[in-house]
Amino acid sequence: MMNRNWNPVTHKYGKMRPFDRTIPPSIRNTFSELATRAIQEAQFLTKKKYRECNEKEVLPSMTPDICIVNFYTDNGKLGLHQDRDESKESLRKGLPVVSFSVGNSAYFLYGAERNAKKAKSVALDSGDVLIFGGKSRHVFHGVPAIFPNSAPKQLMKDSCLSPGRLNLTFRQF
Ligand code: MD6
Ligand code: FE
């Protein structure tokens, strides 16, 4: 399996990172296991709540081979967008995006249209995992604001995380 780099300028996946021509490292097992476990838990909770449903149709399983890491400073934002740069097959199957938040909390907007006024919002705190897959795979989403100084104090003491928000999204190309 080839490792891929996501280019935020062209919105395309390529073999290497253009500015230094390095090939991205493989995802550590401990990390991909966190993502697959999160999906399993979500499938389990979905089945518990909607007994009649096929939980793997609502939220398909996936094997992550992409991890995009974003760091938001306290004035960082991300406009409403869809994640649709992965393979046609991955998008057609609705293979989920699994997003981990670490550090400062953020507002997360999501909705059926690229319209912030019509979007719903949820706060994402450090340690939260957000999954969108199945019929929601093409949801518009964005991060309009970060809450400064909201990270767990112990995290800031124990890690060398700069003030801000770290976001890791796992997906299958
Ligand atoms: C977030 N991240 O930071 C949401 N999308 O909670 C994204 O929506 C995202 O981090 C495409 C590529 C990278 C990302
Ligand atoms: Fe996104």
GROMACS .gro file of N, CA and C and ligand atoms in nm:
model
  534
    1MET      N    1   0.086  -0.121   0.000
    1MET     CA    2   0.000   0.000   0.000
    1MET      C    3   0.088   0.125   0.000
    2MET      N    4   0.060   0.217  -0.093
    2MET     CA    5   0.143   0.338  -0.104
    2MET      C    6   0.098   0.442   0.000
    3ASN      N    7   0.196   0.506   0.065
    3ASN     CA    8   0.163   0.617   0.154
    3ASN      C    9   0.134   0.740   0.068
    4ARG      N   10   0.037   0.818   0.112
    4ARG     CA   11  -0.001   0.935   0.032
    4ARG      C   12   0.008   1.063   0.112
    5ASN      N   13   0.039   1.170   0.042
    5ASN     CA   14   0.040   1.303   0.102
    5ASN      C   15  -0.080   1.382   0.049
    6TRP      N   16  -0.151   1.447   0.140
    6TRP     CA   17  -0.262   1.532   0.097
    6TRP      C   18  -0.212   1.674   0.083
    7ASN      N   19  -0.233   1.733  -0.034
    7ASN     CA   20  -0.187   1.869  -0.062
    7ASN      C   21  -0.304   1.966  -0.041
    8PRO      N   22  -0.297   2.048   0.064
    8PRO     CA   23  -0.410   2.137   0.094
    8PRO      C   24  -0.429   2.248  -0.009
    9VAL      N   25  -0.329   2.271  -0.095
    9VAL     CA   26  -0.341   2.376  -0.197
    9VAL      C   27  -0.417   2.322  -0.318
   10THR      N   28  -0.375   2.205  -0.366
   10THR     CA   29  -0.439   2.148  -0.485
   10THR      C   30  -0.558   2.058  -0.449
   11HIS      N   31  -0.571   2.025  -0.321
   11HIS     CA   32  -0.673   1.929  -0.276
   11HIS      C   33  -0.659   1.793  -0.343
   12LYS      N   34  -0.535   1.755  -0.369
   12LYS     CA   35  -0.511   1.625  -0.431
   12LYS      C   36  -0.414   1.543  -0.346
   13TYR      N   37  -0.428   1.412  -0.357
   13TYR     CA   38  -0.332   1.322  -0.293
   13TYR      C   39  -0.218   1.294  -0.390
   14GLY      N   40  -0.096   1.291  -0.338
   14GLY     CA   41   0.020   1.261  -0.421
   14GLY      C   42   0.117   1.172  -0.344
   15LYS      N   43   0.229   1.139  -0.410
   15LYS     CA   44   0.326   1.048  -0.350
   15LYS      C   45   0.405   1.115  -0.237
   16MET      N   46   0.440   1.241  -0.259
   16MET     CA   47   0.524   1.306  -0.158
   16MET      C   48   0.480   1.449  -0.127
   17ARG      N   49   0.536   1.498  -0.015
   17ARG     CA   50   0.509   1.635   0.026
   17ARG      C   51   0.586   1.726  -0.066
   18PRO      N   52   0.518   1.818  -0.141
   18PRO     CA   53   0.586   1.892  -0.247
   18PRO      C   54   0.703   1.977  -0.199
   19PHE      N   55   0.693   2.039  -0.079
   19PHE     CA   56   0.798   2.138  -0.046
   19PHE      C   57   0.930   2.076  -0.003
   20ASP      N   58   0.931   1.948   0.040
   20ASP     CA   59   1.060   1.886   0.071
   20ASP      C   60   1.074   1.746   0.009
   21ARG      N   61   0.976   1.709  -0.073
   21ARG     CA   62   0.978   1.581  -0.144
   21ARG      C   63   0.995   1.460  -0.053
   22THR      N   64   0.943   1.470   0.070
   22THR     CA   65   0.950   1.354   0.158
   22THR      C   66   0.823   1.272   0.142
   23ILE      N   67   0.838   1.140   0.163
   23ILE     CA   68   0.726   1.048   0.156
   23ILE      C   69   0.667   1.037   0.297
   24PRO      N   70   0.537   1.053   0.312
   24PRO     CA   71   0.482   1.051   0.447
   24PRO      C   72   0.504   0.917   0.517
   25PRO      N   73   0.526   0.920   0.649
   25PRO     CA   74   0.544   0.795   0.723
   25PRO      C   75   0.412   0.717   0.729
   26SER      N   76   0.421   0.587   0.756
   26SER     CA   77   0.300   0.506   0.775
   26SER      C   78   0.237   0.542   0.909
   27ILE      N   79   0.108   0.516   0.918
   27ILE     CA   80   0.037   0.544   1.043
   27ILE      C   81   0.075   0.436   1.145
   28ARG      N   82   0.108   0.477   1.267
   28ARG     CA   83   0.138   0.380   1.372
   28ARG      C   84   0.015   0.296   1.403
   29ASN      N   85   0.040   0.168   1.434
   29ASN     CA   86  -0.071   0.079   1.468
   29ASN      C   87  -0.155   0.130   1.584
   30THR      N   88  -0.086   0.187   1.685
   30THR     CA   89  -0.161   0.236   1.802
   30THR      C   90  -0.261   0.343   1.759
   31PHE      N   91  -0.225   0.420   1.655
   31PHE     CA   92  -0.314   0.527   1.608
   31PHE      C   93  -0.428   0.471   1.524
   32SER      N   94  -0.393   0.383   1.428
   32SER     CA   95  -0.502   0.331   1.343
   32SER      C   96  -0.599   0.247   1.426
   33GLU      N   97  -0.546   0.182   1.531
   33GLU     CA   98  -0.636   0.105   1.619
   33GLU      C   99  -0.735   0.196   1.693
   34LEU      N  100  -0.688   0.315   1.732
   34LEU     CA  101  -0.780   0.410   1.798
   34LEU      C  102  -0.895   0.445   1.705
   35ALA      N  103  -0.863   0.462   1.575
   35ALA     CA  104  -0.966   0.499   1.478
   35ALA      C  105  -1.062   0.383   1.454
   36THR      N  106  -1.009   0.263   1.434
   36THR     CA  107  -1.099   0.148   1.407
   36THR      C  108  -1.183   0.116   1.531
   37ARG      N  109  -1.123   0.132   1.649
   37ARG     CA  110  -1.200   0.107   1.772
   37ARG      C  111  -1.312   0.208   1.788
   38ALA      N  112  -1.284   0.334   1.751
   38ALA     CA  113  -1.388   0.438   1.762
   38ALA      C  114  -1.506   0.404   1.671
   39ILE      N  115  -1.477   0.354   1.551
   39ILE     CA  116  -1.585   0.315   1.460
   39ILE      C  117  -1.665   0.198   1.519
   40GLN      N  118  -1.594   0.099   1.571
   40GLN     CA  119  -1.663  -0.016   1.632
   40GLN      C  120  -1.756   0.028   1.744
   41GLU      N  121  -1.708   0.118   1.830
   41GLU     CA  122  -1.789   0.166   1.942
   41GLU      C  123  -1.913   0.239   1.890
   42ALA      N  124  -1.893   0.320   1.784
   42ALA     CA  125  -2.004   0.396   1.728
   42ALA      C  126  -2.106   0.302   1.664
   43GLN      N  127  -2.058   0.197   1.598
   43GLN     CA  128  -2.149   0.097   1.540
   43GLN      C  129  -2.228   0.028   1.650
   44PHE      N  130  -2.161  -0.005   1.760
   44PHE     CA  131  -2.225  -0.069   1.873
   44PHE      C  132  -2.334   0.019   1.933
   45LEU      N  133  -2.302   0.148   1.952
   45LEU     CA  134  -2.400   0.242   2.008
   45LEU      C  135  -2.518   0.263   1.913
   46THR      N  136  -2.488   0.264   1.782
   46THR     CA  137  -2.594   0.280   1.682
   46THR      C  138  -2.690   0.162   1.688
   47LYS      N  139  -2.634   0.041   1.698
   47LYS     CA  140  -2.718  -0.079   1.704
   47LYS      C  141  -2.802  -0.079   1.832
   48LYS      N  142  -2.742  -0.033   1.942
   48LYS     CA  143  -2.812  -0.031   2.071
   48LYS      C  144  -2.931   0.063   2.064
   49LYS      N  145  -2.911   0.177   1.996
   49LYS     CA  146  -3.016   0.279   1.992
   49LYS      C  147  -3.123   0.247   1.886
   50TYR      N  148  -3.080   0.195   1.771
   50TYR     CA  149  -3.174   0.166   1.661
   50TYR      C  150  -3.168   0.017   1.630
   51ARG      N  151  -3.241  -0.062   1.710
   51ARG     CA  152  -3.233  -0.209   1.701
   51ARG      C  153  -3.255  -0.262   1.559
   52GLU      N  154  -3.342  -0.193   1.484
   52GLU     CA  155  -3.381  -0.243   1.351
   52GLU      C  156  -3.274  -0.216   1.244
   53CYS      N  157  -3.178  -0.130   1.275
   53CYS     CA  158  -3.087  -0.085   1.170
   53CYS      C  159  -2.977  -0.185   1.141
   54ASN      N  160  -2.916  -0.170   1.023
   54ASN     CA  161  -2.792  -0.241   0.994
   54ASN      C  162  -2.679  -0.142   1.022
   55GLU      N  163  -2.616  -0.159   1.136
   55GLU     CA  164  -2.521  -0.057   1.183
   55GLU      C  165  -2.402  -0.040   1.089
   56LYS      N  166  -2.369  -0.146   1.014
   56LYS     CA  167  -2.254  -0.134   0.921
   56LYS      C  168  -2.294  -0.067   0.790
   57GLU      N  169  -2.425  -0.056   0.767
   57GLU     CA  170  -2.472   0.023   0.653
   57GLU      C  171  -2.478   0.170   0.694
   58VAL      N  172  -2.526   0.194   0.816
   58VAL     CA  173  -2.532   0.332   0.868
   58VAL      C  174  -2.389   0.388   0.878
   59LEU      N  175  -2.300   0.310   0.935
   59LEU     CA  176  -2.160   0.353   0.952
   59LEU      C  177  -2.067   0.240   0.909
   60PRO      N  178  -2.019   0.243   0.784
   60PRO     CA  179  -1.931   0.137   0.736
   60PRO      C  180  -1.796   0.134   0.811
   61SER      N  181  -1.736   0.017   0.816
   61SER     CA  182  -1.601   0.003   0.874
   61SER      C  183  -1.498   0.049   0.771
   62MET      N  184  -1.380   0.084   0.817
   62MET     CA  185  -1.272   0.118   0.722
   62MET      C  186  -1.137   0.088   0.784
   63THR      N  187  -1.036   0.078   0.699
   63THR     CA  188  -0.898   0.060   0.742
   63THR      C  189  -0.824   0.189   0.707
   64PRO      N  190  -0.790   0.271   0.809
   64PRO     CA  191  -0.730   0.401   0.776
   64PRO      C  192  -0.592   0.389   0.713
   65ASP      N  193  -0.572   0.461   0.603
   65ASP     CA  194  -0.437   0.469   0.544
   65ASP      C  195  -0.396   0.615   0.523
   66ILE      N  196  -0.481   0.707   0.571
   66ILE     CA  197  -0.452   0.850   0.563
   66ILE      C  198  -0.475   0.910   0.701
   67CYS      N  199  -0.382   0.993   0.746
   67CYS     CA  200  -0.404   1.071   0.868
   67CYS      C  201  -0.360   1.214   0.837
   68ILE      N  202  -0.458   1.305   0.835
   68ILE     CA  203  -0.425   1.446   0.811
   68ILE      C  204  -0.420   1.514   0.948
   69VAL      N  205  -0.309   1.582   0.972
   69VAL     CA  206  -0.288   1.647   1.102
   69VAL      C  207  -0.295   1.797   1.082
   70ASN      N  208  -0.383   1.861   1.156
   70ASN     CA  209  -0.395   2.006   1.149
   70ASN      C  210  -0.369   2.065   1.286
   71PHE      N  211  -0.297   2.175   1.289
   71PHE     CA  212  -0.282   2.248   1.415
   71PHE      C  213  -0.345   2.386   1.398
   72TYR      N  214  -0.438   2.419   1.489
   72TYR     CA  215  -0.504   2.550   1.486
   72TYR      C  216  -0.445   2.634   1.597
   73THR      N  217  -0.393   2.751   1.562
   73THR     CA  218  -0.359   2.845   1.668
   73THR      C  219  -0.491   2.903   1.718
   74ASP      N  220  -0.487   2.986   1.822
   74ASP     CA  221  -0.613   3.030   1.882
   74ASP      C  222  -0.699   3.115   1.789
   75ASN      N  223  -0.638   3.172   1.684
   75ASN     CA  224  -0.724   3.242   1.587
   75ASN      C  225  -0.741   3.163   1.457
   76GLY      N  226  -0.706   3.035   1.461
   76GLY     CA  227  -0.724   2.948   1.343
   76GLY      C  228  -0.871   2.919   1.317
   77LYS      N  229  -0.904   2.902   1.191
   77LYS     CA  230  -1.041   2.870   1.149
   77LYS      C  231  -1.031   2.777   1.029
   78LEU      N  232  -1.142   2.711   1.000
   78LEU     CA  233  -1.153   2.630   0.877
   78LEU      C  234  -1.294   2.649   0.825
   79GLY      N  235  -1.306   2.703   0.704
   79GLY     CA  236  -1.437   2.732   0.646
   79GLY      C  237  -1.515   2.605   0.614
   80LEU      N  238  -1.647   2.621   0.593
   80LEU     CA  239  -1.731   2.506   0.560
   80LEU      C  240  -1.684   2.440   0.431
   81HIS      N  241  -1.668   2.309   0.434
   81HIS     CA  242  -1.619   2.233   0.318
   81HIS      C  243  -1.666   2.089   0.329
   82GLN      N  244  -1.649   2.017   0.218
   82GLN     CA  245  -1.672   1.873   0.219
   82GLN      C  246  -1.537   1.805   0.203
   83ASP      N  247  -1.521   1.686   0.261
   83ASP     CA  248  -1.399   1.608   0.241
   83ASP      C  249  -1.428   1.512   0.126
   84ARG      N  250  -1.380   1.544   0.008
   84ARG     CA  251  -1.414   1.456  -0.105
   84ARG      C  252  -1.296   1.435  -0.197
   85ASP      N  253  -1.175   1.434  -0.138
   85ASP     CA  254  -1.055   1.413  -0.218
   85ASP      C  255  -1.010   1.267  -0.217
   86GLU      N  256  -1.081   1.183  -0.143
   86GLU     CA  257  -1.044   1.042  -0.136
   86GLU      C  258  -1.095   0.970  -0.262
   87SER      N  259  -1.066   0.839  -0.272
   87SER     CA  260  -1.100   0.766  -0.394
   87SER      C  261  -1.252   0.762  -0.413
   88LYS      N  262  -1.293   0.748  -0.541
   88LYS     CA  263  -1.436   0.742  -0.572
   88LYS      C  264  -1.503   0.631  -0.494
   89GLU      N  265  -1.432   0.518  -0.484
   89GLU     CA  266  -1.489   0.402  -0.417
   89GLU      C  267  -1.511   0.429  -0.268
   90SER      N  268  -1.410   0.491  -0.205
   90SER     CA  269  -1.419   0.524  -0.063
   90SER      C  270  -1.538   0.618  -0.036
   91LEU      N  271  -1.554   0.717  -0.126
   91LEU     CA  272  -1.663   0.814  -0.111
   91LEU      C  273  -1.799   0.748  -0.139
   92ARG      N  274  -1.801   0.663  -0.240
   92ARG     CA  275  -1.927   0.595  -0.277
   92ARG      C  276  -1.975   0.505  -0.161
   93LYS      N  277  -1.878   0.437  -0.098
   93LYS     CA  278  -1.913   0.348   0.013
   93LYS      C  279  -1.943   0.425   0.142
   94GLY      N  280  -1.912   0.554   0.144
   94GLY     CA  281  -1.931   0.634   0.266
   94GLY      C  282  -1.836   0.596   0.378
   95LEU      N  283  -1.715   0.552   0.340
   95LEU     CA  284  -1.617   0.514   0.444
   95LEU      C  285  -1.589   0.637   0.531
   96PRO      N  286  -1.596   0.621   0.663
   96PRO     CA  287  -1.599   0.737   0.751
   96PRO      C  288  -1.467   0.814   0.765
   97VAL      N  289  -1.482   0.939   0.805
   97VAL     CA  290  -1.371   1.022   0.852
   97VAL      C  291  -1.381   1.018   1.005
   98VAL      N  292  -1.269   0.989   1.070
   98VAL     CA  293  -1.267   0.982   1.217
   98VAL      C  294  -1.173   1.091   1.266
   99SER      N  295  -1.228   1.184   1.343
   99SER     CA  296  -1.153   1.304   1.381
   99SER      C  297  -1.130   1.308   1.533
  100PHE      N  298  -1.004   1.324   1.572
  100PHE     CA  299  -0.966   1.333   1.713
  100PHE      C  300  -0.923   1.476   1.745
  101SER      N  301  -0.974   1.528   1.854
  101SER     CA  302  -0.939   1.663   1.897
  101SER      C  303  -0.851   1.658   2.021
  102VAL      N  304  -0.744   1.736   2.020
  102VAL     CA  305  -0.650   1.741   2.133
  102VAL      C  306  -0.614   1.888   2.159
  103GLY      N  307  -0.619   1.929   2.286
  103GLY     CA  308  -0.580   2.066   2.319
  103GLY      C  309  -0.701   2.155   2.340
  104ASN      N  310  -0.694   2.276   2.289
  104ASN     CA  311  -0.804   2.370   2.310
  104ASN      C  312  -0.932   2.322   2.241
  105SER      N  313  -1.046   2.358   2.302
  105SER     CA  314  -1.176   2.322   2.246
  105SER      C  315  -1.205   2.406   2.123
  106ALA      N  316  -1.301   2.360   2.043
  106ALA     CA  317  -1.339   2.432   1.922
  106ALA      C  318  -1.488   2.420   1.899
  107TYR      N  319  -1.541   2.517   1.825
  107TYR     CA  320  -1.675   2.504   1.768
  107TYR      C  321  -1.662   2.425   1.640
  108PHE      N  322  -1.752   2.331   1.619
  108PHE     CA  323  -1.753   2.255   1.495
  108PHE      C  324  -1.891   2.276   1.433
  109LEU      N  325  -1.895   2.326   1.309
  109LEU     CA  326  -2.021   2.347   1.239
  109LEU      C  327  -2.043   2.234   1.139
  110TYR      N  328  -2.168   2.191   1.124
  110TYR     CA  329  -2.197   2.088   1.023
  110TYR      C  330  -2.339   2.106   0.970
  111GLY      N  331  -2.357   2.073   0.843
  111GLY     CA  332  -2.489   2.086   0.784
  111GLY      C  333  -2.493   2.034   0.642
  112ALA      N  334  -2.613   2.034   0.584
  112ALA     CA  335  -2.633   1.979   0.450
  112ALA      C  336  -2.589   2.076   0.341
  113GLU      N  337  -2.574   2.204   0.376
  113GLU     CA  338  -2.538   2.306   0.277
  113GLU      C  339  -2.416   2.385   0.322
  114ARG      N  340  -2.354   2.453   0.224
  114ARG     CA  341  -2.241   2.539   0.259
  114ARG      C  342  -2.295   2.674   0.307
  115ASN      N  343  -2.363   2.671   0.419
  115ASN     CA  344  -2.427   2.791   0.470
  115ASN      C  345  -2.418   2.789   0.623
  116ALA      N  346  -2.331   2.874   0.675
  116ALA     CA  347  -2.303   2.872   0.819
  116ALA      C  348  -2.427   2.903   0.902
  117LYS      N  349  -2.520   2.983   0.843
  117LYS     CA  350  -2.640   3.020   0.919
  117LYS      C  351  -2.733   2.901   0.939
  118LYS      N  352  -2.730   2.808   0.844
  118LYS     CA  353  -2.819   2.691   0.854
  118LYS      C  354  -2.752   2.572   0.923
  119ALA      N  355  -2.623   2.588   0.954
  119ALA     CA  356  -2.548   2.475   1.011
  119ALA      C  357  -2.575   2.458   1.160
  120LYS      N  358  -2.564   2.335   1.207
  120LYS     CA  359  -2.570   2.308   1.351
  120LYS      C  360  -2.430   2.317   1.406
  121SER      N  361  -2.418   2.333   1.537
  121SER     CA  362  -2.283   2.339   1.593
  121SER      C  363  -2.271   2.250   1.715
  122VAL      N  364  -2.150   2.204   1.736
  122VAL     CA  365  -2.120   2.123   1.854
  122VAL      C  366  -1.981   2.165   1.901
  123ALA      N  367  -1.960   2.163   2.032
  123ALA     CA  368  -1.827   2.195   2.083
  123ALA      C  369  -1.745   2.067   2.086
  124LEU      N  370  -1.623   2.076   2.038
  124LEU     CA  371  -1.532   1.961   2.044
  124LEU      C  372  -1.424   1.992   2.146
  125ASP      N  373  -1.420   1.910   2.251
  125ASP     CA  374  -1.320   1.927   2.357
  125ASP      C  375  -1.205   1.828   2.336
  126SER      N  376  -1.097   1.853   2.409
  126SER     CA  377  -0.982   1.765   2.401
  126SER      C  378  -1.023   1.622   2.436
  127GLY      N  379  -0.989   1.528   2.351
  127GLY     CA  380  -1.025   1.388   2.375
  127GLY      C  381  -1.150   1.345   2.301
  128ASP      N  382  -1.224   1.440   2.247
  128ASP     CA  383  -1.345   1.405   2.172
  128ASP      C  384  -1.310   1.340   2.039
  129VAL      N  385  -1.396   1.247   2.000
  129VAL     CA  386  -1.382   1.182   1.869
  129VAL      C  387  -1.511   1.208   1.792
  130LEU      N  388  -1.498   1.258   1.671
  130LEU     CA  389  -1.615   1.285   1.587
  130LEU      C  390  -1.602   1.200   1.460
  131ILE      N  391  -1.713   1.134   1.424
  131ILE     CA  392  -1.710   1.045   1.307
  131ILE      C  393  -1.817   1.089   1.209
  132PHE      N  394  -1.782   1.103   1.082
  132PHE     CA  395  -1.889   1.117   0.983
  132PHE      C  396  -1.866   1.019   0.868
  133GLY      N  397  -1.971   0.937   0.846
  133GLY     CA  398  -1.962   0.833   0.744
  133GLY      C  399  -2.100   0.798   0.694
  134GLY      N  400  -2.107   0.698   0.608
  134GLY     CA  401  -2.235   0.658   0.551
  134GLY      C  402  -2.298   0.775   0.478
  135LYS      N  403  -2.426   0.800   0.506
  135LYS     CA  404  -2.498   0.909   0.437
  135LYS      C  405  -2.446   1.047   0.474
  136SER      N  406  -2.373   1.055   0.585
  136SER     CA  407  -2.320   1.185   0.629
  136SER      C  408  -2.180   1.213   0.576
  137ARG      N  409  -2.127   1.124   0.494
  137ARG     CA  410  -1.986   1.138   0.451
  137ARG      C  411  -1.961   1.270   0.378
  138HIS      N  412  -2.066   1.320   0.310
  138HIS     CA  413  -2.048   1.445   0.234
  138HIS      C  414  -2.100   1.569   0.307
  139VAL      N  415  -2.115   1.557   0.437
  139VAL     CA  416  -2.164   1.671   0.516
  139VAL      C  417  -2.067   1.790   0.502
  140PHE      N  418  -2.124   1.910   0.495
  140PHE     CA  419  -2.039   2.031   0.502
  140PHE      C  420  -2.000   2.051   0.648
  141HIS      N  421  -1.874   2.086   0.670
  141HIS     CA  422  -1.829   2.103   0.808
  141HIS      C  423  -1.715   2.204   0.811
  142GLY      N  424  -1.695   2.262   0.927
  142GLY     CA  425  -1.589   2.361   0.943
  142GLY      C  426  -1.569   2.394   1.090
  143VAL      N  427  -1.463   2.470   1.113
  143VAL     CA  428  -1.427   2.509   1.250
  143VAL      C  429  -1.422   2.661   1.255
  144PRO      N  430  -1.530   2.727   1.304
  144PRO     CA  431  -1.534   2.874   1.302
  144PRO      C  432  -1.452   2.940   1.412
  145ALA      N  433  -1.427   2.869   1.522
  145ALA     CA  434  -1.355   2.935   1.632
  145ALA      C  435  -1.295   2.834   1.728
  146ILE      N  436  -1.183   2.876   1.785
  146ILE     CA  437  -1.115   2.799   1.890
  146ILE      C  438  -1.132   2.875   2.021
  147PHE      N  439  -1.151   2.802   2.131
  147PHE     CA  440  -1.160   2.867   2.263
  147PHE      C  441  -1.022   2.870   2.327
  148PRO      N  442  -0.961   2.989   2.338
  148PRO     CA  443  -0.827   2.997   2.396
  148PRO      C  444  -0.824   2.942   2.539
  149ASN      N  445  -0.714   2.885   2.578
  149ASN     CA  446  -0.693   2.843   2.717
  149ASN      C  447  -0.789   2.739   2.770
  150SER      N  448  -0.849   2.660   2.681
  150SER     CA  449  -0.951   2.564   2.727
  150SER      C  450  -0.899   2.421   2.734
  151ALA      N  451  -0.771   2.401   2.704
  151ALA     CA  452  -0.716   2.265   2.708
  151ALA      C  453  -0.702   2.219   2.853
  152PRO      N  454  -0.711   2.089   2.878
  152PRO     CA  455  -0.688   2.039   3.014
  152PRO      C  456  -0.548   2.081   3.062
  153LYS      N  457  -0.545   2.134   3.185
  153LYS     CA  458  -0.416   2.185   3.238
  153LYS      C  459  -0.311   2.073   3.243
  154GLN      N  460  -0.356   1.954   3.280
  154GLN     CA  461  -0.262   1.843   3.293
  154GLN      C  462  -0.199   1.808   3.157
  155LEU      N  463  -0.279   1.817   3.052
  155LEU     CA  464  -0.228   1.789   2.916
  155LEU      C  465  -0.115   1.886   2.882
  156MET      N  466  -0.136   2.014   2.915
  156MET     CA  467  -0.036   2.115   2.881
  156MET      C  468   0.092   2.095   2.964
  157LYS      N  469   0.074   2.043   3.088
  157LYS     CA  470   0.191   2.016   3.172
  157LYS      C  471   0.267   1.895   3.122
  158ASP      N  472   0.191   1.790   3.083
  158ASP     CA  473   0.254   1.661   3.050
  158ASP      C  474   0.305   1.652   2.906
  159SER      N  475   0.259   1.741   2.819
  159SER     CA  476   0.298   1.730   2.678
  159SER      C  477   0.373   1.857   2.637
  160CYS      N  478   0.427   1.854   2.517
  160CYS     CA  479   0.492   1.977   2.470
  160CYS      C  480   0.402   2.045   2.367
  161LEU      N  481   0.272   2.026   2.381
  161LEU     CA  482   0.176   2.087   2.288
  161LEU      C  483   0.177   2.239   2.302
  162SER      N  484   0.189   2.308   2.190
  162SER     CA  485   0.180   2.455   2.192
  162SER      C  486   0.035   2.493   2.216
  163PRO      N  487   0.010   2.615   2.267
  163PRO     CA  488  -0.129   2.657   2.288
  163PRO      C  489  -0.204   2.656   2.156
  164GLY      N  490  -0.316   2.585   2.151
  164GLY     CA  491  -0.393   2.573   2.028
  164GLY      C  492  -0.464   2.439   2.024
  165ARG      N  493  -0.507   2.401   1.906
  165ARG     CA  494  -0.584   2.276   1.892
  165ARG      C  495  -0.521   2.188   1.784
  166LEU      N  496  -0.499   2.063   1.823
  166LEU     CA  497  -0.446   1.963   1.732
  166LEU      C  498  -0.561   1.875   1.687
  167ASN      N  499  -0.574   1.855   1.556
  167ASN     CA  500  -0.681   1.769   1.505
  167ASN      C  501  -0.621   1.665   1.412
  168LEU      N  502  -0.655   1.539   1.438
  168LEU     CA  503  -0.610   1.429   1.352
  168LEU      C  504  -0.731   1.366   1.287
  169THR      N  505  -0.735   1.363   1.154
  169THR     CA  506  -0.845   1.295   1.087
  169THR      C  507  -0.792   1.173   1.013
  170PHE      N  508  -0.856   1.059   1.040
  170PHE     CA  509  -0.820   0.932   0.977
  170PHE      C  510  -0.925   0.898   0.872
  171ARG      N  511  -0.880   0.841   0.763
  171ARG     CA  512  -0.972   0.800   0.656
  171ARG      C  513  -0.903   0.694   0.571
  172GLN      N  514  -0.980   0.636   0.481
  172GLN     CA  515  -0.925   0.538   0.387
  172GLN      C  516  -0.930   0.596   0.248
  173PHE      N  517  -0.814   0.603   0.182
  173PHE     CA  518  -0.810   0.664   0.050
  173PHE      C  519  -0.898   0.588  -0.047
  174MD6     C1  520  -1.152   1.962   1.252
  174MD6     N1  521  -1.103   1.903   1.022
  174MD6     O1  522  -1.046   2.024   1.265
  174MD6     C2  523  -1.204   1.931   1.117
  174MD6     N2  524  -1.092   1.842   0.667
  174MD6     O2  525  -1.221   1.930   1.350
  174MD6     C3  526  -1.140   1.894   0.891
  174MD6     O3  527  -1.250   1.914   0.856
  174MD6     C4  528  -1.044   1.860   0.789
  174MD6     O4  529  -0.860   1.857   0.939
  174MD6     C5  530  -1.013   1.815   0.565
  174MD6     C6  531  -0.877   1.801   0.582
  174MD6     C7  532  -0.826   1.814   0.708
  174MD6     C8  533  -0.910   1.845   0.815
  175FE      FE  534  -1.285   1.830   0.663
   0.00000   0.00000   0.00000
